[in-house]
Tab-separated table of C-alpha atoms in Angstrom:
chain	number	residue	atom	x	y	z
A	1	MET	CA	-22.127	-5.387	-27.061
A	2	GLN	CA	-20.868	-6.139	-30.531
A	3	ILE	CA	-18.644	-8.958	-31.888
A	4	ILE	CA	-15.470	-7.457	-33.269
A	5	GLU	CA	-13.417	-10.578	-34.020
A	6	THR	CA	-13.791	-14.420	-34.021
A	7	LYS	CA	-11.186	-17.146	-34.108
A	8	GLY	CA	-11.936	-20.805	-34.492
A	9	ASN	CA	-14.945	-22.875	-35.470
A	10	LYS	CA	-17.813	-20.349	-36.056
A	11	ASP	CA	-20.343	-23.328	-36.494
A	12	LEU	CA	-20.327	-23.689	-32.750
A	13	MET	CA	-22.427	-20.520	-32.602
A	14	ASN	CA	-25.241	-22.428	-34.346
A	15	LYS	CA	-25.269	-25.220	-31.769
A	16	GLU	CA	-27.417	-25.373	-28.630
A	17	LYS	CA	-25.286	-23.658	-26.002
A	18	THR	CA	-25.066	-23.700	-22.206
A	19	LEU	CA	-23.449	-20.708	-20.508
A	20	PHE	CA	-21.358	-21.382	-17.291
A	21	LEU	CA	-21.610	-18.560	-14.735
A	22	CYS	CA	-20.270	-18.336	-11.266
A	23	SER	CA	-19.413	-15.689	-8.729
A	24	LYS	CA	-16.007	-13.952	-8.757
A	25	ARG	CA	-14.879	-15.434	-5.390
A	26	THR	CA	-15.701	-19.120	-5.444
A	27	PRO	CA	-14.244	-20.921	-2.394
A	28	ILE	CA	-11.833	-23.490	-3.622
A	29	ARG	CA	-13.395	-26.193	-1.426
A	30	LEU	CA	-16.465	-26.032	-3.735
A	31	TYR	CA	-14.457	-26.819	-6.968
A	32	GLU	CA	-15.175	-30.463	-6.839
A	33	TYR	CA	-18.920	-29.874	-7.338
A	34	VAL	CA	-18.269	-27.811	-10.452
A	35	PHE	CA	-15.884	-30.387	-11.823
A	36	ARG	CA	-18.255	-33.213	-11.498
A	37	TRP	CA	-20.400	-31.228	-13.962
A	38	THR	CA	-17.551	-30.681	-16.451
A	39	ASP	CA	-16.719	-34.473	-16.183
A	40	SER	CA	-20.327	-35.266	-17.122
A	41	LEU	CA	-20.009	-33.396	-20.513
A	42	THR	CA	-19.290	-34.946	-23.871
A	43	GLU	CA	-18.287	-33.924	-27.363
A	44	LYS	CA	-22.021	-33.462	-28.053
A	45	ASP	CA	-22.269	-30.524	-25.610
A	46	CYS	CA	-21.341	-26.873	-26.334
A	47	ILE	CA	-20.342	-24.668	-23.408
A	48	ALA	CA	-19.961	-20.879	-23.425
A	49	CYS	CA	-17.770	-19.378	-20.841
A	50	PHE	CA	-15.529	-16.499	-19.802
A	51	ASN	CA	-11.905	-16.474	-18.441
A	52	SER	CA	-11.760	-13.472	-16.052
A	53	THR	CA	-11.819	-15.208	-12.735
A	54	ASP	CA	-9.855	-18.196	-11.257
A	55	MET	CA	-12.889	-20.549	-11.378
A	56	GLU	CA	-13.731	-19.630	-14.948
A	57	SER	CA	-10.128	-20.163	-16.005
A	58	GLU	CA	-10.113	-23.631	-14.406
A	59	VAL	CA	-13.471	-24.566	-15.858
A	60	LEU	CA	-12.153	-23.509	-19.353
A	61	LYS	CA	-9.088	-25.727	-18.852
A	62	ALA	CA	-11.251	-28.672	-17.644
A	63	LEU	CA	-13.535	-28.282	-20.799
A	64	LEU	CA	-10.593	-28.160	-23.226
A	65	VAL	CA	-8.690	-31.132	-21.555
A	66	GLY	CA	-12.095	-33.056	-21.681
A	67	ARG	CA	-12.474	-32.209	-25.381
A	68	VAL	CA	-15.862	-30.488	-24.847
A	69	PRO	CA	-16.716	-27.891	-27.559
A	70	THR	CA	-16.271	-24.493	-26.100
A	71	ILE	CA	-16.938	-20.859	-27.057
A	72	LEU	CA	-14.827	-18.559	-24.991
A	73	PHE	CA	-16.042	-14.781	-24.794
A	74	VAL	CA	-13.470	-12.142	-24.075
A	75	MET	CA	-13.590	-8.447	-23.967
A	76	ASN	CA	-11.589	-6.085	-26.406
A	77	ARG	CA	-8.831	-8.506	-27.319
A	78	PHE	CA	-7.702	-12.151	-26.807
A	79	THR	CA	-4.480	-12.237	-24.722
A	80	ASP	CA	-3.897	-15.991	-23.878
A	81	VAL	CA	-2.146	-16.572	-27.174
A	82	ASN	CA	0.280	-19.164	-25.947
A	83	ASN	CA	-2.081	-21.542	-24.057
A	84	ILE	CA	-1.282	-25.051	-25.222
A	85	GLN	CA	-4.779	-26.372	-24.711
A	86	ILE	CA	-6.354	-23.562	-26.502
A	87	GLU	CA	-4.092	-23.897	-29.446
A	88	ARG	CA	-4.768	-27.624	-29.602
A	89	ALA	CA	-8.643	-26.946	-29.393
A	90	LEU	CA	-8.519	-24.418	-32.155
A	91	LYS	CA	-6.526	-26.676	-34.376
A	92	GLU	CA	-8.917	-29.542	-33.784
A	93	ASN	CA	-12.006	-27.313	-34.587
A	94	ARG	CA	-13.667	-27.745	-31.127
A	95	MET	CA	-13.238	-24.182	-29.930
A	96	LEU	CA	-14.457	-20.589	-30.998
A	97	ILE	CA	-13.052	-17.508	-29.380
A	98	VAL	CA	-15.441	-14.455	-29.607
A	99	VAL	CA	-13.962	-10.987	-28.904
A	100	LEU	CA	-16.647	-8.546	-27.732
A	101	ARG	CA	-16.576	-4.711	-27.422
A	102	ARG	CA	-19.152	-2.774	-25.600
A	103	ASP	CA	-20.976	-0.267	-27.843
A	104	GLU	CA	-21.938	2.074	-25.055
A	105	PRO	CA	-19.813	5.288	-24.370
A	106	ARG	CA	-17.190	5.004	-21.750
A	107	GLY	CA	-18.686	5.284	-18.239
A	108	LYS	CA	-22.125	4.170	-19.163
A	109	GLY	CA	-23.224	0.868	-17.472
A	110	ALA	CA	-21.095	-1.965	-16.107
A	111	THR	CA	-19.081	-3.984	-18.602
A	112	PRO	CA	-19.278	-7.369	-16.858
A	113	ARG	CA	-22.970	-7.128	-16.489
A	114	LEU	CA	-23.547	-6.022	-20.047
A	115	ARG	CA	-21.363	-8.860	-21.188
A	116	ASN	CA	-23.095	-11.458	-19.132
A	117	GLU	CA	-26.555	-10.235	-20.371
A	118	TYR	CA	-25.420	-10.340	-23.959
A	119	VAL	CA	-24.121	-13.799	-23.823
A	120	LEU	CA	-27.165	-14.914	-21.765
A	121	SER	CA	-29.322	-13.750	-24.621
A	122	ILE	CA	-27.632	-16.062	-27.156
A	123	CYS	CA	-27.469	-19.167	-24.995
A	124	GLN	CA	-30.420	-21.646	-24.454
A	125	HIS	CA	-29.241	-22.888	-21.079
A	126	VAL	CA	-27.309	-21.670	-17.992
A	127	THR	CA	-25.342	-23.688	-15.510
A	128	CYS	CA	-24.310	-21.886	-12.361
A	129	GLY	CA	-21.493	-22.953	-9.973
A	130	TYR	CA	-21.255	-20.985	-6.661
A	131	VAL	CA	-23.331	-17.855	-6.786
A	132	ASN	CA	-23.078	-15.387	-4.031
A	133	LYS	CA	-26.478	-13.906	-3.381
A	134	ASN	CA	-24.852	-10.490	-2.592
A	135	GLY	CA	-22.778	-10.588	-5.785
A	136	SER	CA	-23.346	-9.294	-9.261
A	137	VAL	CA	-24.260	-12.598	-10.892
A	138	PHE	CA	-27.267	-13.380	-8.721
A	139	PRO	CA	-29.550	-10.435	-9.821
A	140	ILE	CA	-29.206	-11.159	-13.614
A	141	LEU	CA	-30.405	-14.684	-13.077
A	142	ALA	CA	-33.650	-13.803	-11.223
A	143	GLY	CA	-36.680	-15.084	-12.914
A	144	ARG	CA	-34.863	-17.119	-15.626
A	145	LYS	CA	-36.264	-20.632	-15.956
A	146	ASN	CA	-33.412	-22.128	-17.858
A	147	VAL	CA	-30.912	-21.938	-15.001
A	148	VAL	CA	-29.467	-25.066	-13.285
A	149	SER	CA	-27.460	-24.597	-9.968
A	150	LEU	CA	-24.690	-26.893	-9.197
A	151	ILE	CA	-24.271	-25.947	-5.554
A	152	ASP	CA	-26.651	-25.646	-2.798
A	153	ASP	CA	-25.109	-23.343	-0.237
A	154	ASP	CA	-26.924	-24.952	2.840
A	155	THR	CA	-25.853	-28.568	2.091
A	156	VAL	CA	-22.542	-28.251	0.115
A	157	MET	CA	-20.814	-25.878	2.506
A	158	LYS	CA	-20.753	-28.580	5.210
A	159	ALA	CA	-19.828	-31.471	2.927
A	160	ALA	CA	-17.061	-29.636	0.985
A	161	GLU	CA	-13.518	-31.008	1.007
A	162	PRO	CA	-11.130	-29.793	3.721
A	163	MET	CA	-9.014	-26.781	2.874
A	164	GLU	CA	-5.719	-28.528	3.371
A	165	ARG	CA	-4.219	-31.996	3.483
A	166	HIS	CA	-0.943	-32.088	5.274
A	167	GLU	CA	0.937	-34.582	3.232
A	168	ARG	CA	4.432	-34.104	1.998
A	169	TRP	CA	4.962	-33.506	-1.757
A	170	THR	CA	7.568	-35.819	-3.317
A	171	VAL	CA	9.887	-34.682	-6.064
A	172	ALA	CA	8.119	-37.042	-8.518
A	173	GLN	CA	4.772	-35.409	-7.706
A	174	ASP	CA	6.108	-31.969	-8.153
A	175	LYS	CA	7.513	-32.965	-11.514
A	176	ILE	CA	4.053	-34.271	-12.522
A	177	LEU	CA	2.374	-31.225	-11.284
A	178	LEU	CA	4.814	-28.780	-13.070
A	179	ARG	CA	4.465	-30.679	-16.314
A	180	MET	CA	0.690	-30.565	-16.216
A	181	TYR	CA	0.598	-26.934	-14.969
A	182	TYR	CA	2.894	-25.676	-17.844
A	183	ALA	CA	0.867	-27.655	-20.329
A	184	ASP	CA	-2.226	-25.641	-19.191
A	185	MET	CA	-4.102	-28.672	-18.030
A	186	GLY	CA	-5.572	-27.046	-15.016
A	187	ILE	CA	-6.160	-27.924	-11.395
A	188	HIS	CA	-8.808	-30.561	-12.064
A	189	ALA	CA	-6.555	-32.726	-14.203
A	190	ILE	CA	-3.821	-32.417	-11.680
A	191	HIS	CA	-6.179	-33.279	-8.909
A	192	LYS	CA	-7.270	-36.485	-10.624
A	193	GLN	CA	-3.669	-37.483	-11.569
A	194	LEU	CA	-2.173	-36.985	-8.113
A	195	ASN	CA	-5.315	-37.703	-5.947
A	196	ARG	CA	-4.787	-34.476	-3.999
A	197	THR	CA	-7.481	-32.086	-2.850
A	198	TYR	CA	-8.053	-29.073	-4.946
A	199	SER	CA	-6.917	-26.825	-2.129
A	200	ALA	CA	-3.659	-28.880	-1.760
A	201	VAL	CA	-2.965	-28.690	-5.524
A	202	TYR	CA	-3.820	-24.876	-5.512
A	203	LEU	CA	-1.442	-24.176	-2.641
A	204	ARG	CA	1.338	-26.276	-4.178
A	205	ILE	CA	1.064	-24.500	-7.565
A	206	HIS	CA	1.269	-21.122	-5.929
A	207	SER	CA	4.366	-22.239	-3.764
A	208	ILE	CA	6.459	-23.543	-6.603
A	209	THR	CA	5.420	-21.421	-9.697
A	210	GLN	CA	5.306	-17.726	-10.315
A	211	PRO	CA	2.457	-16.079	-12.288
A	212	GLU	CA	3.333	-14.308	-15.523
A	213	GLU	CA	3.084	-10.897	-13.891
A	214	LEU	CA	5.541	-11.776	-11.266
A	215	LEU	CA	7.970	-13.139	-13.881
A	216	LYS	CA	7.653	-9.945	-15.794
A	217	GLY	CA	8.398	-7.941	-12.646
A	218	ARG	CA	11.462	-10.008	-11.878
A	219	GLU	CA	12.631	-9.463	-15.500
A	220	PHE	CA	12.346	-5.742	-15.108
A	221	GLU	CA	14.237	-5.878	-11.753
A	222	ASP	CA	17.040	-7.690	-13.547
A	223	TYR	CA	17.053	-4.931	-16.098
A	224	VAL	CA	17.224	-2.101	-13.505
A	225	LEU	CA	19.975	-3.868	-11.588
A	226	SER	CA	22.015	-4.102	-14.806
A	227	LEU	CA	21.791	-0.376	-15.018
A	228	PHE	CA	23.900	0.001	-11.946
A	229	ASN	CA	26.777	-1.944	-13.321
A	230	ILE	CA	27.874	-2.944	-9.848
A	231	GLN	CA	31.748	-3.687	-9.681
A	232	GLU	CA	33.674	-5.547	-7.124
A	233	ASP	CA	35.497	-2.331	-5.833
A	234	GLY	CA	32.669	-1.773	-3.258
A	235	THR	CA	31.876	1.715	-4.539
A	236	LEU	CA	28.243	0.573	-4.997
A	237	VAL	CA	26.888	-2.323	-3.004
A	238	LEU	CA	23.510	-4.246	-3.317
A	239	MET	CA	22.552	-4.834	0.266
A	240	GLU	CA	19.095	-6.337	-0.132
A	241	TRP	CA	16.948	-7.769	-2.807
A	242	GLN	CA	13.374	-8.828	-1.977
A	243	GLY	CA	12.346	-12.290	-3.170
A	244	ASP	CA	8.537	-11.962	-2.998
A	245	LYS	CA	8.306	-15.462	-1.499
A	246	SER	CA	4.888	-16.941	-0.456
A	247	TYR	CA	3.223	-20.164	0.446
A	248	GLY	CA	-0.257	-20.301	-1.240
A	249	THR	CA	-1.896	-17.105	0.006
A	250	ILE	CA	0.611	-16.551	2.823
A	251	HIS	CA	3.051	-13.662	2.308
A	252	PRO	CA	5.760	-12.422	4.581
A	253	GLU	CA	5.540	-8.723	5.613
A	254	ASN	CA	8.785	-7.739	3.899
A	255	ASN	CA	7.232	-8.549	0.542
A	256	SER	CA	5.873	-5.040	0.734
A	257	ASN	CA	9.299	-3.483	1.095
A	258	PRO	CA	11.105	-1.932	-1.925
A	259	ASP	CA	12.779	-4.352	-4.250
A	260	PHE	CA	16.415	-3.119	-3.737
A	261	VAL	CA	18.499	-1.504	-1.106
A	262	PHE	CA	21.857	-0.016	-2.148
A	263	ARG	CA	24.741	1.557	-0.423
A	264	CYS	CA	26.877	4.074	-2.284
A	265	GLY	CA	29.768	5.409	-0.178
A	266	GLN	CA	28.137	6.466	3.098
A	267	LYS	CA	24.697	6.827	1.545
A	268	GLU	CA	21.985	4.140	1.420
A	269	PHE	CA	18.859	4.297	-0.803
A	270	ALA	CA	16.068	1.964	-1.858
A	271	ILE	CA	14.459	1.335	-5.242
A	272	GLU	CA	11.075	-0.066	-6.115
A	273	CYS	CA	10.638	-1.352	-9.700
A	274	LYS	CA	7.435	-1.437	-11.670
A	275	TRP	CA	6.965	-2.355	-15.399
A	276	ARG	CA	3.797	-1.946	-17.507
A	277	GLU	CA	2.996	-2.295	-21.202
A	278	LYS	CA	1.450	1.199	-20.992
A	279	LEU	CA	0.685	3.734	-18.264
A	280	PRO	CA	-2.709	3.389	-16.762
A	281	GLN	CA	-5.037	6.369	-16.730
A	282	ASP	CA	-5.234	6.250	-12.996
A	283	LEU	CA	-1.809	5.496	-11.356
A	284	SER	CA	-3.454	5.077	-7.974
A	285	LYS	CA	-5.492	2.054	-9.131
A	286	ASP	CA	-2.476	0.006	-10.344
A	287	ILE	CA	1.105	1.093	-9.950
A	288	LEU	CA	0.680	3.470	-6.969
A	289	PRO	CA	-2.197	2.558	-4.726
A	290	THR	CA	-2.441	4.346	-1.441
A	291	LYS	CA	-1.715	1.345	0.696
A	292	ARG	CA	1.448	0.502	-1.222
A	293	ILE	CA	2.712	3.981	-0.982
A	294	GLU	CA	2.079	4.002	2.746
A	295	ASN	CA	4.165	0.822	3.050
A	296	TYR	CA	7.054	2.536	1.266
A	297	GLU	CA	6.764	5.620	3.581
A	298	ARG	CA	6.743	3.498	6.676
A	299	PHE	CA	9.783	1.637	5.278
A	300	SER	CA	11.563	4.939	4.486
A	301	LYS	CA	10.840	6.377	7.960
A	302	THR	CA	11.814	3.257	9.812
A	303	ARG	CA	15.035	2.695	7.923
A	304	LYS	CA	15.804	6.354	7.528
A	305	LEU	CA	16.681	6.097	3.943
A	306	PRO	CA	15.103	7.547	0.674
A	307	VAL	CA	12.989	5.464	-1.669
A	308	THR	CA	12.608	5.967	-5.391
A	309	ILE	CA	10.039	4.388	-7.725
A	310	VAL	CA	11.409	3.315	-11.013
A	311	ILE	CA	8.671	2.757	-13.684
A	312	GLY	CA	9.431	1.069	-17.034
A	313	VAL	CA	6.814	1.424	-19.799
A	314	GLY	CA	6.378	-0.255	-23.191
A	315	GLY	CA	8.805	-2.547	-25.014
A	316	GLU	CA	9.571	-5.568	-22.969
A	317	PRO	CA	10.390	-5.814	-19.144
A	318	CYS	CA	14.089	-6.540	-20.156
A	319	TYR	CA	14.232	-3.543	-22.496
A	320	PRO	CA	11.496	-0.807	-21.777
A	321	GLU	CA	10.986	2.060	-24.181
A	322	LEU	CA	10.616	4.611	-21.344
A	323	LEU	CA	11.948	4.888	-17.792
A	324	TYR	CA	10.339	7.227	-15.097
A	325	VAL	CA	12.263	7.800	-11.853
A	326	ILE	CA	10.039	9.236	-9.153
A	327	PRO	CA	11.254	10.046	-5.538
A	328	LEU	CA	8.776	8.826	-2.951
A	329	GLU	CA	8.113	12.322	-1.667
A	330	LYS	CA	6.894	13.350	-5.141
A	331	ILE	CA	4.423	10.487	-5.543
A	332	ALA	CA	1.463	12.339	-4.030
A	333	SER	CA	1.790	15.171	-6.410
A	334	VAL	CA	1.931	12.814	-9.412
A	335	VAL	CA	-0.992	10.685	-8.250
A	336	SER	CA	-3.175	13.805	-7.619
A	337	GLY	CA	-2.357	15.240	-10.964
A	338	ASN	CA	-0.621	18.335	-9.711
A	339	GLN	CA	2.523	17.252	-11.425
A	340	SER	CA	2.933	15.382	-14.639
A	341	ILE	CA	4.688	11.974	-14.648
A	342	VAL	CA	6.474	13.222	-17.763
A	343	ASP	CA	8.596	15.511	-15.495
A	344	PHE	CA	10.090	12.392	-14.163
A	345	LEU	CA	11.064	10.806	-17.532
A	346	CYS	CA	14.537	9.844	-16.851
A	347	ALA	CA	15.423	8.230	-20.190
A	348	SER	CA	14.490	6.409	-23.279
A	349	ARG	CA	16.408	3.523	-24.909
A	350	SER	CA	19.149	5.803	-25.954
A	351	PHE	CA	20.226	6.969	-22.476
A	352	GLU	CA	23.442	6.230	-20.845
A	353	ALA	CA	23.194	3.863	-17.873
A	354	SER	CA	25.903	5.920	-15.973
A	355	GLN	CA	23.473	8.906	-16.160
A	356	PHE	CA	20.752	6.883	-14.466
A	357	VAL	CA	23.053	5.914	-11.605
A	358	ARG	CA	24.180	9.568	-11.101
A	359	PHE	CA	20.567	10.649	-11.080
A	360	LEU	CA	19.783	8.317	-8.259
A	361	THR	CA	22.988	8.801	-6.154
């Protein structure tokens, strides 16, 4: 690993540092034990952390809200540029962002492990939240004497808070939650303000907000819909538009259906929309995984109508640089590499929207 960029108070690197580590899938009912630790910290401490899992993200927010000096380690580039708490901490000289890049050739070693080992080597202490004994964090801590564990699986699991508290959320509480959520204050601050369990806060946040990726997806859907220029004469009719609704981690089955179903004359067809900043090297791992394609194939067979995947790339979701239009029956050949996705480049920013509609219909 090598440091390629820093932003903030570099003097924090000279302080005695404690690295916070936890397993990727930390049960939310164990959050309270981690946040007892964050509440015990002061401005005299210095905590090193990552921001690649839900638990790490929430600990970072709790540290910043609690004004604890913090060093955030990220890989390749820092992306959370509009986080209010991070902006404030940088301005007040109580945060350092360190951007790392692995110096091994691609395909050699595992980046998370190499990152963890590097940061462990420059920190004097380690504090662990929940550590799954079958996970990747547990082996790298073996034999280290400077490790403190916050959670004892045998006792904590039984005493942890219940997953849900069935109490109605008032409009006033929702307003407080949203204000704190959009101020990047995190689940712990909301829990203390509203006296709700972490699981109740988590479920409510996911019920009344949308992650950035969903917002980008909706923005691209709006763009694709605008290309159809639907008129009131009934020539082209938007019959269905999936809303991707959920309650916490509960999702309806029709969320996996294509985004749009149109009728043009006597013909019906479905459209699935995807936007990415750039095309991934392996389409099957992101845009076109096997399970997702199987859902579209099942939908197409059941409804007896064709499905087309529209992929926007680059620019902004509301104005992509490139547009790929791939019929469902061609997806397998594109994913396998037998056919280039370039063959399905419909247009760039200079194309005519009417050409796009004629291509589909």
